[in-house]
Amino acid sequence: MLLMDNILIIGAAGQIGSELTLALRKIYGAEHVFATDLKQAAPDIMDGGPFQILDVMDDKRLIHFVIRHKITQIYHLAAVLSGNAEKIPIQAWHINMDSLMNILDLAKEVEDIKKVFWPSSVAVFGPTTPHDSAPQLTIMEPRTVYGISKQAGERWVEYYNRRYKLDIRSIRYPGLISYKTEPGGGTTDYAVEIFYDAVKHGCYNCFLSEDTALPMLFMPDAIKSTIDLMEAEAANLSVKSSYNIGGMSFTPKQLSEEIKKHIPDFNISYKPDFRQAIANSWPCRLDDSIAKNDWDCSFTYNLESMTEIMIQEVQKKFGTTKL
Ligand code: NAD
Ligand code: AKB
């Protein structure tokens, strides 16, 4: 780890950014981690270290910012997620792709930038991918504009890594479950919403069917994996595009049964909407053997332990201990 690093986080107010910023500030020192977003972030992000409003689409301001603050690492987290992207496909394509190209070009032009992190997603896969344990290398025919942008992004990441000898690292995150910041418009958001509704109302109307299995990961494991990948020896990283990582796989029914162990009267109903087709096109689990082999990727939480913590933390947020 380079203690002199200055880190830029783009999308620091979001579900991942709001937790990754705090984790990186603990490691590198708050003054070395520059949080930025289009919108204001939570007080701990804005008051606990440098924070600035910055639009990643504004390449001129971006380069000034990077040079002025002697940035050496960038985490580019801004994107339009799967559900929202289907409502504005062309705009979402431009935001997801143009922002990535801005970052890749910046990494090529500014010599001080040593490493970049950009997340891909399980959304790069499609209905022709093996549904269970989708391999690292396999058929990828995404059906969503979000998935198409992530797949194209992976190709560009690999191209810049190989052609310009850059060090851009990436993970195909599964759906992420967390309690600090609510998710930003994806298909896996149900697995967070369900906890809020369970604690606040004792019931949840799920937008996916009861038997829709998807790959998921609890945020502490996602943050740890991200930092572990960024700190891994470059020579050990065989994947130049984006790594599959696993985590857990469960259906809304299985999650609701786990919640009932804590809130016995919890009731779930199902009303699938347009996100059902998106979920149906994604694998239910990813094979992460290459990530495990290359950089010791490992996880702590399963459905049981994640559910227990989510319920406790959401209850704390709303001042309820029991319904
Ligand atoms: P999010 O929507 O919660 O946060 C994204 C943040 O980016 C928001 O705070 C938003 O204001 C900001 N942003 C949007 N446009 C911007 C712009 N032009 N300039 C600066 N900031 C801008 O998303 P997230 O869940 O934190 O996801 C972060 C990344 O991880 C995305 O690339 C997403 O595709 C990827 N990912 C997330 C998940 C998940 O389950 N959360 C799973 C797979 C991949
Ligand atoms: C989404 O559902 O869009 C995200 C993702 C899996 O990329 N959570």
CSV table of C-alpha atoms in Angstrom, one decimal, residues 15 28 139 144 174 176 256 314:
chain,number,residue,atom,x,y,z
A,15,GLN,CA,-24.8,3.0,-2.1
A,28,TYR,CA,-5.2,6.2,3.7
A,139,ILE,CA,-21.2,-16.6,-23.4
A,144,THR,CA,-30.4,-4.7,-20.8
A,174,PRO,CA,-23.6,-9.2,-7.6
A,176,LEU,CA,-25.3,-5.5,-3.0
A,256,SER,CA,-38.5,-13.6,3.5
A,314,VAL,CA,-32.6,-1.0,10.1
